[in-house]
Amino acid sequence: MAETPVPATLADVPRERWPQHIAIIMDGNGRWARQRRLPRMEGHRAGRDSVERVLEVVEDLGLKQVTLYAFSHENWSRPQDEIDSLMKLYRRNLVAERRRITEKNARFINIGRRDKLPAAVLKEVETNERLGAENTGPVLCLAVNYGGRQEIVDAARSLARDAAAGTLDPETIDEATFASRLYTAGQSDPDLLIRTGGEMRVSNFLLWQISYTELYVTDVLWPDFQKEDLYRAMADYARRQRRFGGLSPDDVR
Ligand code: FPP
């Protein structure tokens, strides 16, 4: 199979400095639609095309994982017709993604509380997860009805249940034990978190997992986000020194 050429923006960036797991807060669909005097849902539909572009990059460059914030725990407070249309868009999209799972050897994971998801969406989520369960290619992780605080509460509850049942000694709980009860159990933490739409906040996304993640905020609205914008974020990441609370080799002299 022919190798995909490395885009010019990344040509001088050694591959080992590329982020392997990218998480994205896809913001700005509503503003994009408003600028064009279109209904908000048109912004979400255009946002779907940006998702496709990002997935193509992940596949073409052989990245390990992308995690997309599609619907937050707080998004239920939006008008019901927007919620219904978004859920329909996700359902259609989950069905369409099946081809990618098979052809690209991709894995699909959904994170978030599942109890509130419409049955039709949950059915497609579970089908996709089953279909890609043994696949070893890129991981597409979709956060739907996701909240970082809720995830931490759910993990605490699960540990407390085991402690109360006498199957877990509270003194043995460490970071790894805790992480194993999160929705993201078994996944690596994101290297890079991109937020589009310019807001400087993390909005209850992956609170535990982004402790040492590099942040990149761009004013570009999500439907306008091009492959080139992703390459730029990756190149910016590659220039940074990740120290994880320690010192860089230059400082140790
Ligand atoms: C935030 O923009 C975006 C969302 C709440 C939904 C994200 C959904 C998509 C990108 C659609 C396609 C996704 C998949 C996975 C099929 P906003 O409405 O808050 O924008 P605003 O801040 O400009 O109002």
Short mmCIF file of N, CA and C and ligand atoms in Angstrom, two decimals, residues 26-32 34 40 44-45 47-48 51 68-72 75 78 82 86 89-90 93 142 199 221-222, ligand 1:
data_model
loop_
_atom_site.label_atom_id
_atom_site.label_comp_id
_atom_site.label_asym_id
_atom_site.label_seq_id
_atom_site.Cartn_x
_atom_site.Cartn_y
_atom_site.Cartn_z
N MET A 26 -15.14 20.24 20.11
CA MET A 26 -15.57 20.76 18.81
C MET A 26 -16.58 21.88 19.04
N ASP A 27 -16.09 23.11 19.15
CA ASP A 27 -16.99 24.21 19.51
C ASP A 27 -17.10 25.21 18.37
N GLY A 28 -18.25 25.87 18.30
CA GLY A 28 -18.42 26.95 17.33
C GLY A 28 -19.41 26.65 16.21
N ASN A 29 -20.11 25.53 16.30
CA ASN A 29 -21.08 25.19 15.25
C ASN A 29 -22.21 26.23 15.19
N GLY A 30 -22.69 26.63 16.38
CA GLY A 30 -23.80 27.59 16.44
C GLY A 30 -23.38 28.93 15.85
N ARG A 31 -22.18 29.39 16.21
CA ARG A 31 -21.70 30.68 15.69
C ARG A 31 -21.51 30.63 14.18
N TRP A 32 -20.99 29.51 13.71
CA TRP A 32 -20.79 29.34 12.26
C TRP A 32 -22.12 29.49 11.53
N ARG A 34 -24.86 30.98 12.71
CA ARG A 34 -25.40 32.34 12.88
C ARG A 34 -24.76 33.29 11.87
N ARG A 40 -29.16 26.56 13.62
CA ARG A 40 -28.00 26.01 14.34
C ARG A 40 -27.63 24.61 13.84
N HIS A 44 -24.08 22.14 12.98
CA HIS A 44 -23.72 20.79 13.43
C HIS A 44 -23.49 19.88 12.22
N ARG A 45 -24.34 20.07 11.19
CA ARG A 45 -24.16 19.21 9.98
C ARG A 45 -22.82 19.51 9.32
N GLY A 47 -20.32 20.60 10.88
CA GLY A 47 -19.33 20.08 11.84
C GLY A 47 -19.05 18.61 11.60
N ARG A 48 -20.03 17.92 11.08
CA ARG A 48 -19.85 16.50 10.75
C ARG A 48 -18.75 16.33 9.69
N VAL A 51 -15.44 16.45 11.29
CA VAL A 51 -15.13 15.17 11.94
C VAL A 51 -14.52 14.23 10.91
N LEU A 68 -13.43 12.64 20.62
CA LEU A 68 -14.22 13.81 20.23
C LEU A 68 -15.36 14.05 21.23
N TYR A 69 -15.48 15.30 21.66
CA TYR A 69 -16.55 15.68 22.61
C TYR A 69 -17.78 16.05 21.78
N ALA A 70 -18.69 15.12 21.65
CA ALA A 70 -19.83 15.33 20.76
C ALA A 70 -21.06 15.86 21.49
N PHE A 71 -21.25 15.46 22.75
CA PHE A 71 -22.45 15.89 23.48
C PHE A 71 -22.14 15.78 24.97
N SER A 72 -22.25 16.92 25.65
CA SER A 72 -21.88 16.90 27.07
C SER A 72 -23.09 16.60 27.94
N ASN A 75 -25.35 19.38 27.84
CA ASN A 75 -26.04 19.74 26.58
C ASN A 75 -27.53 19.36 26.58
N ARG A 78 -30.24 22.07 26.19
CA ARG A 78 -30.51 22.75 24.91
C ARG A 78 -31.97 22.50 24.48
N GLU A 82 -33.19 20.65 19.00
CA GLU A 82 -31.75 20.56 18.69
C GLU A 82 -31.19 19.22 19.19
N LEU A 86 -29.61 16.36 16.86
CA LEU A 86 -28.22 15.92 17.10
C LEU A 86 -28.18 14.40 17.26
N LEU A 89 -28.44 12.79 14.00
CA LEU A 89 -27.17 12.92 13.27
C LEU A 89 -26.16 11.88 13.77
N TYR A 90 -26.07 11.69 15.09
CA TYR A 90 -25.13 10.71 15.64
C TYR A 90 -25.50 9.31 15.17
N ASN A 93 -24.60 8.80 11.65
CA ASN A 93 -23.15 8.80 11.54
C ASN A 93 -22.54 7.48 12.04
N LEU A 142 -15.80 8.44 21.03
CA LEU A 142 -16.80 9.49 20.95
C LEU A 142 -17.40 9.71 22.34
N GLU A 199 -12.79 29.62 23.06
CA GLU A 199 -13.01 29.74 24.52
C GLU A 199 -11.89 29.04 25.28
N LEU A 221 -13.71 28.24 13.97
CA LEU A 221 -14.96 27.57 14.38
C LEU A 221 -14.94 26.13 13.84
N TRP A 222 -15.53 25.23 14.58
CA TRP A 222 -15.38 23.81 14.24
C TRP A 222 -15.74 23.49 12.77
C1 FPP B 1 -20.71 22.75 20.15
O1 FPP B 1 -21.03 23.82 19.32
C2 FPP B 1 -20.99 21.50 19.47
C3 FPP B 1 -21.82 20.52 19.88
C4 FPP B 1 -22.60 20.59 21.12
C5 FPP B 1 -22.07 19.33 19.09
C6 FPP B 1 -20.90 18.75 18.37
C7 FPP B 1 -21.43 18.04 17.21
C8 FPP B 1 -20.86 17.95 16.02
C9 FPP B 1 -19.55 18.47 15.69
C10 FPP B 1 -21.66 17.30 14.96
C11 FPP B 1 -21.09 16.09 14.33
C12 FPP B 1 -20.48 15.13 15.23
C13 FPP B 1 -20.52 13.80 15.06
C14 FPP B 1 -19.71 12.95 15.92
C15 FPP B 1 -21.37 13.18 14.03
P1 FPP B 1 -22.05 24.92 19.82
O2 FPP B 1 -23.40 24.56 19.31
O3 FPP B 1 -21.98 25.06 21.31
O4 FPP B 1 -21.49 26.19 19.12
P2 FPP B 1 -21.56 27.70 19.63
O5 FPP B 1 -20.70 27.78 20.87
O6 FPP B 1 -21.00 28.48 18.50
O7 FPP B 1 -23.01 28.01 19.89
#
